[in-house]
mmCIF file of C-alpha atoms in Angstrom:
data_model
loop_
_atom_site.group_PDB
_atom_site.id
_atom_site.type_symbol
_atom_site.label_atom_id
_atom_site.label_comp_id
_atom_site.label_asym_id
_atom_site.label_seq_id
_atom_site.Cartn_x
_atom_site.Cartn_y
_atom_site.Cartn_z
ATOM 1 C CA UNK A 464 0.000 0.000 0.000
ATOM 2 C CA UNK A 465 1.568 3.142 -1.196
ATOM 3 C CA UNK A 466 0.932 5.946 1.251
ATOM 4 C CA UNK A 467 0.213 9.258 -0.952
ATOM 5 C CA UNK A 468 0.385 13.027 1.029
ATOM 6 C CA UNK A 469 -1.366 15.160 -0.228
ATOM 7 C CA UNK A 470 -1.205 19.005 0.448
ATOM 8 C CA UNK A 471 -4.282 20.615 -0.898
ATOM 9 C CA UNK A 472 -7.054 23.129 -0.256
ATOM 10 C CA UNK A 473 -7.112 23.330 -4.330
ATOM 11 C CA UNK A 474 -9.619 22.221 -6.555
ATOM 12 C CA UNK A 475 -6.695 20.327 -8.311
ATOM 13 C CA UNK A 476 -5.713 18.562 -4.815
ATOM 14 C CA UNK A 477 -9.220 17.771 -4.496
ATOM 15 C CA UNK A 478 -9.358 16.181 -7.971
ATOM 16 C CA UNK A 479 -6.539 14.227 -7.996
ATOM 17 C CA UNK A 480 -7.276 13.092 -4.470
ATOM 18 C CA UNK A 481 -10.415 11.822 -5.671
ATOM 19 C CA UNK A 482 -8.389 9.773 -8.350
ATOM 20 C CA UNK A 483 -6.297 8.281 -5.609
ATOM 21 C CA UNK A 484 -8.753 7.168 -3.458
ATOM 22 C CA UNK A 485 -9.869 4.917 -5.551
ATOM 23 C CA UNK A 486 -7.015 3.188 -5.959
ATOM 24 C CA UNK A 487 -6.713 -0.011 -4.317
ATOM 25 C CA UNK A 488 -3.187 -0.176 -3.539
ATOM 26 C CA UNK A 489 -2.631 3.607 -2.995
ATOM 27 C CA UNK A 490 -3.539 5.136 0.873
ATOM 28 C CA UNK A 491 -3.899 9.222 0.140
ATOM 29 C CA UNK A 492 -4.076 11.482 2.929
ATOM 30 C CA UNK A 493 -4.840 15.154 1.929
ATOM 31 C CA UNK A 494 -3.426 17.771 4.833
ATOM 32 C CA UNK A 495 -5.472 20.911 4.872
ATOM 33 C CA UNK A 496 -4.606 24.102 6.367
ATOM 34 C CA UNK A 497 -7.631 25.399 7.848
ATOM 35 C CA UNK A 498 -7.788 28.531 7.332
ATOM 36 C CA UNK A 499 -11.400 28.204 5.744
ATOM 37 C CA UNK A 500 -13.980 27.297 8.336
ATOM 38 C CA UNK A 501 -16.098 25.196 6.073
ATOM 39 C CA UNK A 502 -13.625 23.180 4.216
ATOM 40 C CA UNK A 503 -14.576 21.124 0.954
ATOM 41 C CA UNK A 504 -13.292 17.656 2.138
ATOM 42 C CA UNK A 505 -11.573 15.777 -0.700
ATOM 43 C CA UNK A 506 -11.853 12.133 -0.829
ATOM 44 C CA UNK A 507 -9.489 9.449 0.826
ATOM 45 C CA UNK A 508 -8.060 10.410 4.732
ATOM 46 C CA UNK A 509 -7.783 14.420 5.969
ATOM 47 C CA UNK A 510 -5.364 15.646 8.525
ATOM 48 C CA UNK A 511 -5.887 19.610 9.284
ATOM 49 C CA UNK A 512 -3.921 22.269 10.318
ATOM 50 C CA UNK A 513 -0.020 22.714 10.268
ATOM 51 C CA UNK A 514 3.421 20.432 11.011
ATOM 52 C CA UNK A 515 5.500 22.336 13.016
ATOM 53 C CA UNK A 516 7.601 23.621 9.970
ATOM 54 C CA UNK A 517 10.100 21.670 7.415
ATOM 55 C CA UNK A 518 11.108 19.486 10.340
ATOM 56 C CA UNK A 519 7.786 18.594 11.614
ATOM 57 C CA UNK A 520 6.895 17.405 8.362
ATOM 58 C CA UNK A 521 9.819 15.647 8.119
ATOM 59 C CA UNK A 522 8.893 13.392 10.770
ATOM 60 C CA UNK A 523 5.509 12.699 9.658
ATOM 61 C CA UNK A 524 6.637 11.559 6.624
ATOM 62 C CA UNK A 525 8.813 9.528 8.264
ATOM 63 C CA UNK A 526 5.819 8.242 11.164
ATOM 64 C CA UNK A 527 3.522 7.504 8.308
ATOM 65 C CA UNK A 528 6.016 6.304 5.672
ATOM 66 C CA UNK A 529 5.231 8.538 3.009
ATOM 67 C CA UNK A 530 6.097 7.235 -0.242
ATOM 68 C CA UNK A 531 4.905 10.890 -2.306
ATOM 69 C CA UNK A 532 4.628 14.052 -1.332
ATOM 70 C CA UNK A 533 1.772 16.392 -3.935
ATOM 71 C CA UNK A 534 2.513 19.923 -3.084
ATOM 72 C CA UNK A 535 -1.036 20.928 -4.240
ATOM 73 C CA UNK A 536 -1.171 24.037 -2.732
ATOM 74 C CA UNK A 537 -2.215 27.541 -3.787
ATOM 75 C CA UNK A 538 0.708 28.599 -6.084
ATOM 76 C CA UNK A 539 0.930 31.839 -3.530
ATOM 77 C CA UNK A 540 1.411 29.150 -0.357
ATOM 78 C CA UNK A 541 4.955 30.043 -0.310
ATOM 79 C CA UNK A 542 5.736 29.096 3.015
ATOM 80 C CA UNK A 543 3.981 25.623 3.093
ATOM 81 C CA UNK A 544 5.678 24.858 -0.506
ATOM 82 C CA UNK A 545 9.632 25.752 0.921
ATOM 83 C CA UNK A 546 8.629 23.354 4.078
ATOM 84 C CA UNK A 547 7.298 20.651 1.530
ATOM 85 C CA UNK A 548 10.568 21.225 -0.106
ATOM 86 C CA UNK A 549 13.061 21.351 2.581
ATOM 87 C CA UNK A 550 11.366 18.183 4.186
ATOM 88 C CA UNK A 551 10.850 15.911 1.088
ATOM 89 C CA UNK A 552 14.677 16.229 0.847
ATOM 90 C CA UNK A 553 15.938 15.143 4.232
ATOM 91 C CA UNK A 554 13.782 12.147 4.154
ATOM 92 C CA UNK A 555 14.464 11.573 0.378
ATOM 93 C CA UNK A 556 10.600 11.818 -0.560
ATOM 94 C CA UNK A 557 9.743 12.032 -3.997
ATOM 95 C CA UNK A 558 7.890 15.737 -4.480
ATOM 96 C CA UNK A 559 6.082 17.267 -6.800
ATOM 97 C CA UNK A 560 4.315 20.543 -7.319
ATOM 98 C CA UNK A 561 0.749 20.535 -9.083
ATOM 99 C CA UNK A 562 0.343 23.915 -10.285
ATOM 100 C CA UNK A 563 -2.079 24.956 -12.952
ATOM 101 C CA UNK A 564 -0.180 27.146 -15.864
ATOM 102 C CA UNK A 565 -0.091 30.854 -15.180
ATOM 103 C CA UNK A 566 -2.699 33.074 -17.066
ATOM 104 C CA UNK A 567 -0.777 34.350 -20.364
ATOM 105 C CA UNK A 568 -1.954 37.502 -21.436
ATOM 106 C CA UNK A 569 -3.772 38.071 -25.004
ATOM 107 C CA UNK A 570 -4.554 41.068 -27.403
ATOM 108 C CA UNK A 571 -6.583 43.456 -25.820
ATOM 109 C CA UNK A 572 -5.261 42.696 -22.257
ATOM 110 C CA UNK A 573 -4.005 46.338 -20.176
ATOM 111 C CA UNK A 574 -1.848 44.137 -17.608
ATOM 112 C CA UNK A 575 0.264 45.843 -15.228
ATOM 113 C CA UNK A 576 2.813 43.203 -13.811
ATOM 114 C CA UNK A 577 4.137 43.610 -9.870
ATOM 115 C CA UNK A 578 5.690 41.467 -7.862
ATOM 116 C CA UNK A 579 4.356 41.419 -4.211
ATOM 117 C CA UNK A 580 0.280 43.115 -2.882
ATOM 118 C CA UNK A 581 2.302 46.486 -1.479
ATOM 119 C CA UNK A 582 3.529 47.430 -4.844
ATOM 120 C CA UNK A 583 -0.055 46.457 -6.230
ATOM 121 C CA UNK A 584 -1.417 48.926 -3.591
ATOM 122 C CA UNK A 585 0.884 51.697 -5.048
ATOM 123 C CA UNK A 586 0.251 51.041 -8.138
ATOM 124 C CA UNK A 587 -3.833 51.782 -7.657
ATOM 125 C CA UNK A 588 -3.890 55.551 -6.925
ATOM 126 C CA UNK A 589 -2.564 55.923 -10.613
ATOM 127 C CA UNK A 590 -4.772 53.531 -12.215
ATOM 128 C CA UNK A 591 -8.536 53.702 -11.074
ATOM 129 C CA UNK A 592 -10.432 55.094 -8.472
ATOM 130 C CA UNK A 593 -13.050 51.922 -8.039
ATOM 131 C CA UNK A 594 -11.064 48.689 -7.826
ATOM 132 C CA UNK A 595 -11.867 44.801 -7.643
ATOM 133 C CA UNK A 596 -9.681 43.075 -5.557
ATOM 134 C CA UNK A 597 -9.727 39.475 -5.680
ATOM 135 C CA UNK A 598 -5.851 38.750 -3.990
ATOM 136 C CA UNK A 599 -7.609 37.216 -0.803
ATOM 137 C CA UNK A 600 -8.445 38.084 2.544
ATOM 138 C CA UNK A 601 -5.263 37.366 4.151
ATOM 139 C CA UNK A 602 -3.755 39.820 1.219
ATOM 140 C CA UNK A 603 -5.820 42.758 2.502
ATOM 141 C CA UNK A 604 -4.134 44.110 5.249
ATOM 142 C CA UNK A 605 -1.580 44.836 2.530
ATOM 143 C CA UNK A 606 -4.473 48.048 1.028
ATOM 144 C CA UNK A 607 -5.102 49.312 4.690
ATOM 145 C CA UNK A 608 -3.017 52.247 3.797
ATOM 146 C CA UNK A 609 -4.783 52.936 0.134
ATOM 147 C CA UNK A 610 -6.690 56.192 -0.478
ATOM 148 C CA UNK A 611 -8.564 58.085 -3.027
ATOM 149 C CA UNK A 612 -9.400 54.666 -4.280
ATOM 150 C CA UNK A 613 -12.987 52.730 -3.707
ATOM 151 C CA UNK A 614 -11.811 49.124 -2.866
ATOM 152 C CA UNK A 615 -14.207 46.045 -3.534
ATOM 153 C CA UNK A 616 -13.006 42.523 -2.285
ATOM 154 C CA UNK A 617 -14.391 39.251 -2.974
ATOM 155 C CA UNK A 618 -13.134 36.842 -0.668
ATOM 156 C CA UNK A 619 -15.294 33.130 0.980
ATOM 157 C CA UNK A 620 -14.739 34.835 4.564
ATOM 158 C CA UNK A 621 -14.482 37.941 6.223
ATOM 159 C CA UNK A 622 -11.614 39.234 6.571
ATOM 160 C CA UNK A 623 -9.653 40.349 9.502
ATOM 161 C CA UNK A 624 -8.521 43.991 10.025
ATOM 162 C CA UNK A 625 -6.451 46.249 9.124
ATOM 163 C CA UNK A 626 -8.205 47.010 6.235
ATOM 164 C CA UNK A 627 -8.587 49.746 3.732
ATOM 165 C CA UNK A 628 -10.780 52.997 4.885
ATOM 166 C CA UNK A 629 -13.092 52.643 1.554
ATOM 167 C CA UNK A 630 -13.804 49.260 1.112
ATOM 168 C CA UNK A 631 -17.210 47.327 0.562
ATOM 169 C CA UNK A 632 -16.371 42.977 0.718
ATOM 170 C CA UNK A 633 -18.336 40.439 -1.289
ATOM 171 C CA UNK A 634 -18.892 37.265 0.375
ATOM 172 C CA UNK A 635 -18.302 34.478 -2.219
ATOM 173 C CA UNK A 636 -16.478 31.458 -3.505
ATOM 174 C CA UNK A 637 -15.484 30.686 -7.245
ATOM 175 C CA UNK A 638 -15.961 28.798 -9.494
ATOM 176 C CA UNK A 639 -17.435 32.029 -11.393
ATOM 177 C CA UNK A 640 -19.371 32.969 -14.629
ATOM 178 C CA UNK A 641 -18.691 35.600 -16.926
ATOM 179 C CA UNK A 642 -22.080 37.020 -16.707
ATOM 180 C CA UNK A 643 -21.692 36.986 -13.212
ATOM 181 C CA UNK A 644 -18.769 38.558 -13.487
ATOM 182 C CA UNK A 645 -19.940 41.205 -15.988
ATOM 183 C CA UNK A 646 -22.505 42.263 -13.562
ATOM 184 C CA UNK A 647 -20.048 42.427 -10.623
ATOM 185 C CA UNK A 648 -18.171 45.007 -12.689
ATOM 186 C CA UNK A 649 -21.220 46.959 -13.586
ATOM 187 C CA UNK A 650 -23.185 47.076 -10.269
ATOM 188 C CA UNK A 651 -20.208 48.319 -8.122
ATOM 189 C CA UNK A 652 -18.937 50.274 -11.507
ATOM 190 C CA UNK A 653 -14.952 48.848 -11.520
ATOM 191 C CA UNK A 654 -12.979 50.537 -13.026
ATOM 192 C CA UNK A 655 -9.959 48.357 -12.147
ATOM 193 C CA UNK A 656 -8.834 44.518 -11.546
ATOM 194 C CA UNK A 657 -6.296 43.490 -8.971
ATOM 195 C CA UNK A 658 -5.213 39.629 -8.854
ATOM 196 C CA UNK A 659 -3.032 37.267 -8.401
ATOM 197 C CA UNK A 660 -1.578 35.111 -11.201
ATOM 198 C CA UNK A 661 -3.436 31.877 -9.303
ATOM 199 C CA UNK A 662 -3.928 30.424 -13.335
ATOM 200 C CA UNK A 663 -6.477 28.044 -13.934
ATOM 201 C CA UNK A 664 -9.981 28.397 -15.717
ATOM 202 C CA UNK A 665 -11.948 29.034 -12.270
ATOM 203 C CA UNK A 666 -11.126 32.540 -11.981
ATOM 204 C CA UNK A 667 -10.000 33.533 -15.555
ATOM 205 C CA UNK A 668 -13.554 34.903 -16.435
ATOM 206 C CA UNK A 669 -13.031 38.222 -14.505
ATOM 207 C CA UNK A 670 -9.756 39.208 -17.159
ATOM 208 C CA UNK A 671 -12.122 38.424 -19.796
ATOM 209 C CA UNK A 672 -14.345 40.873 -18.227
ATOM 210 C CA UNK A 673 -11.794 43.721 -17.729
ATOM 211 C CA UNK A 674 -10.539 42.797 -21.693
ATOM 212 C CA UNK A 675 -14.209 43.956 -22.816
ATOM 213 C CA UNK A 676 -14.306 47.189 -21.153
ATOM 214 C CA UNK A 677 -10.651 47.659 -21.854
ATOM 215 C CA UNK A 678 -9.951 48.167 -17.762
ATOM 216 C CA UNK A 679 -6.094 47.889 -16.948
ATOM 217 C CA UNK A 680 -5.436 44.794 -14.608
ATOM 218 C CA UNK A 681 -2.378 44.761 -12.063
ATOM 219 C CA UNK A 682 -1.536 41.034 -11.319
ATOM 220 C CA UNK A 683 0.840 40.105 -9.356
ATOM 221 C CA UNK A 684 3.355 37.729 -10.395
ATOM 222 C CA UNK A 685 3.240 34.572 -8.771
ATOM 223 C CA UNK A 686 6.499 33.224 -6.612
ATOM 224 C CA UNK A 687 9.255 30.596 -8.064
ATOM 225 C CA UNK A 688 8.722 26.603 -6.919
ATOM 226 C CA UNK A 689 11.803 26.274 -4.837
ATOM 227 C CA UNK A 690 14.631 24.726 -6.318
ATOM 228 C CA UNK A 691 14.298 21.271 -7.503
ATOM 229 C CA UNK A 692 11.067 20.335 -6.990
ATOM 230 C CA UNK A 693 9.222 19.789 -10.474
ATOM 231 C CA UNK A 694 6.136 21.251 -11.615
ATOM 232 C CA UNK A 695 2.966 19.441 -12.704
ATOM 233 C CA UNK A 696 0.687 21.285 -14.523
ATOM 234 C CA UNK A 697 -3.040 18.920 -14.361
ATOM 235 C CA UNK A 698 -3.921 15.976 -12.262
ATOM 236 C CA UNK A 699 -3.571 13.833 -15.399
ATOM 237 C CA UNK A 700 0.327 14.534 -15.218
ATOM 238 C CA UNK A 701 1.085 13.818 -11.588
ATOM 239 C CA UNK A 702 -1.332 10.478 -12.041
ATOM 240 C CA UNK A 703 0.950 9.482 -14.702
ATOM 241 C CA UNK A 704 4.176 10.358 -12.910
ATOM 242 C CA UNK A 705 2.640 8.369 -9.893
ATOM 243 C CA UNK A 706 1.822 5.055 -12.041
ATOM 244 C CA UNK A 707 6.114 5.071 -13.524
ATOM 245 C CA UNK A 708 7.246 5.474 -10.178
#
C-alpha cells in the first residue's frame, strides 16, 4: 500500500485526491490548512492544520512512511511549498508541485505586472479610483493604507482587520461565470482589476471581463517553486508520474 500526502485546499488537490482514493493499492491522505472554516473535504483520509515547519513534516513523513509528497497548494502558499521542499529532501521523498499554468496575457489585455500586494497597492492611486480586488483576505491588510481609491473585495470569509478605509467585501467562492462577473463590474462600476496570477480556468472569467471594457489589470506575479522540486501542470500529469514510479 503506497501511502500518498497530499497538500491541498485546491480544486486540483481535491481532484486528484479523488483519483487516488480509488485506488486499491494507494492510501492518500490530503493535509489541509484550515484557514477556511467550512472546508470542501476531498476524498481518501484528511489531517488539518499545520506540522510544526520543514522538520515537523519531516517526521511525519517519516511516522507515516510517506512514499509521495503532492505539493497541491495555492501557487501563492509560499511558506507551506519551501517546508514541503526542505522536508521531502531530508527524508528523500519524492515531491512534486501541481500547479495549474499561469494566465498568459492576449490582445486586448491592459496588464500591469508587480511582484508582491504592497507594490499592487501603489500602483492603484494611478490607475482607477473603483477597484476589484480578488488577492484574498489574508492579502488585505496589505491596502489598509490605500486612499482616493474605492476598494471592492471578494473573498469566501471575512476578513480580519487592518483594512482599507473605503472598502465594501463580497462574500463568495469561485468557481465564477462571466455574466456573473460582468454584472459584478457593472453594479459596483470597476474601473480596475487586482489579482493574483493563481492560473487556472476558475477565476480567468473576470480578465475576460476587464478585456471587454478595456480596464487595466495589475496582477501580481506569482512566486518561483523552490529549487528542484518539479512542476505538474493537471492531475492527469502527476497520475501518470505516480503510475512510472
Amino acid at each position: 500500500m503506497r501511502h500518498i500526502l497530499i497538500l491541498g485546499g485546491t480544486t486540483e488537490a481535491r481532484q486528484l485526491a479523488a483519483e487516488l482514493a480509488a485506488e486499491p493499492t494507494v492510501r492518500v491522505t490530503s493535509s489541509l490548512a484550515g484557514r477556511v472554516a467550512e472546508q470542501r473535504l476531498p476524498a481518501g483520509e484528511v489531517r488539518v492544520g499545520g506540522f510544526g515547519g520543514p522538520a515537523g513534516l519531516a517526521e511525519w513523513l517519516r511516522s507515516q512512511h510517506v512514499h509521495t509528497l503532492i505539493d497541491a497548494t495555492h501557487p501563492f502558499a509560499q511558506v507551506i511549498s519551501r517546508n514541503a521542499a526542505e522536508a521531502a529532501a531530508a527524508d528523500h521523498v519524492p515531491l512534486f508541485a501541481l500547479r495549474r499554468p499561469s494566465w498568459v496575457p492576449v490582445p486586448g489585455d491592459r496588464w500591469h505586472p508587480v511582484g508582491s500586494l504592497a507594490e499592487a497597492a501603489e500602483a492603484l492611486p494611478a490607475l482607477g479610483r473603483r477597484a476589484l480586488l480578488t488577492t484574498g483576505r489574508l492579502g488585505l491588510a496589505a491596502f489598509a493604507g490605500v486612499e482616493g481609491v474605492h476598494l471592492v473585495a471578494r473573498s469566501v470569509e471575512r476578513p480580519d482587520p487592518p483594512l482599507p478605509p473605503d472598502l465594501v467585501v463580497l462574500l463568495d467562492r469561485g468557481p465564477f461565470q462571466l455574466d456573473g462577473e460582468r454584472d459584478v463590474f457593472r453594479e459596483h462600476r470597476i474601473d480596475l482589476l487586482v489579482t493574483k496570477d493563481s492560473g487556472g480556468a476558475a477565476t480567468a472569467p473576470k480578465l475576460a471581463v476587464a478585456r471587454e471594457l478595456g480596464l487595466p489589470v495589475v496582477i501580481v506575479r506569482r512566486p518561483e517553486l523552490p529549487s528542484g522540486v518539479r512542476a505538474v501542470a493537471d492531475v492527469a500529469g502527476v497520475l501518470e508520474l505516480l503510475r512510472a514510479s
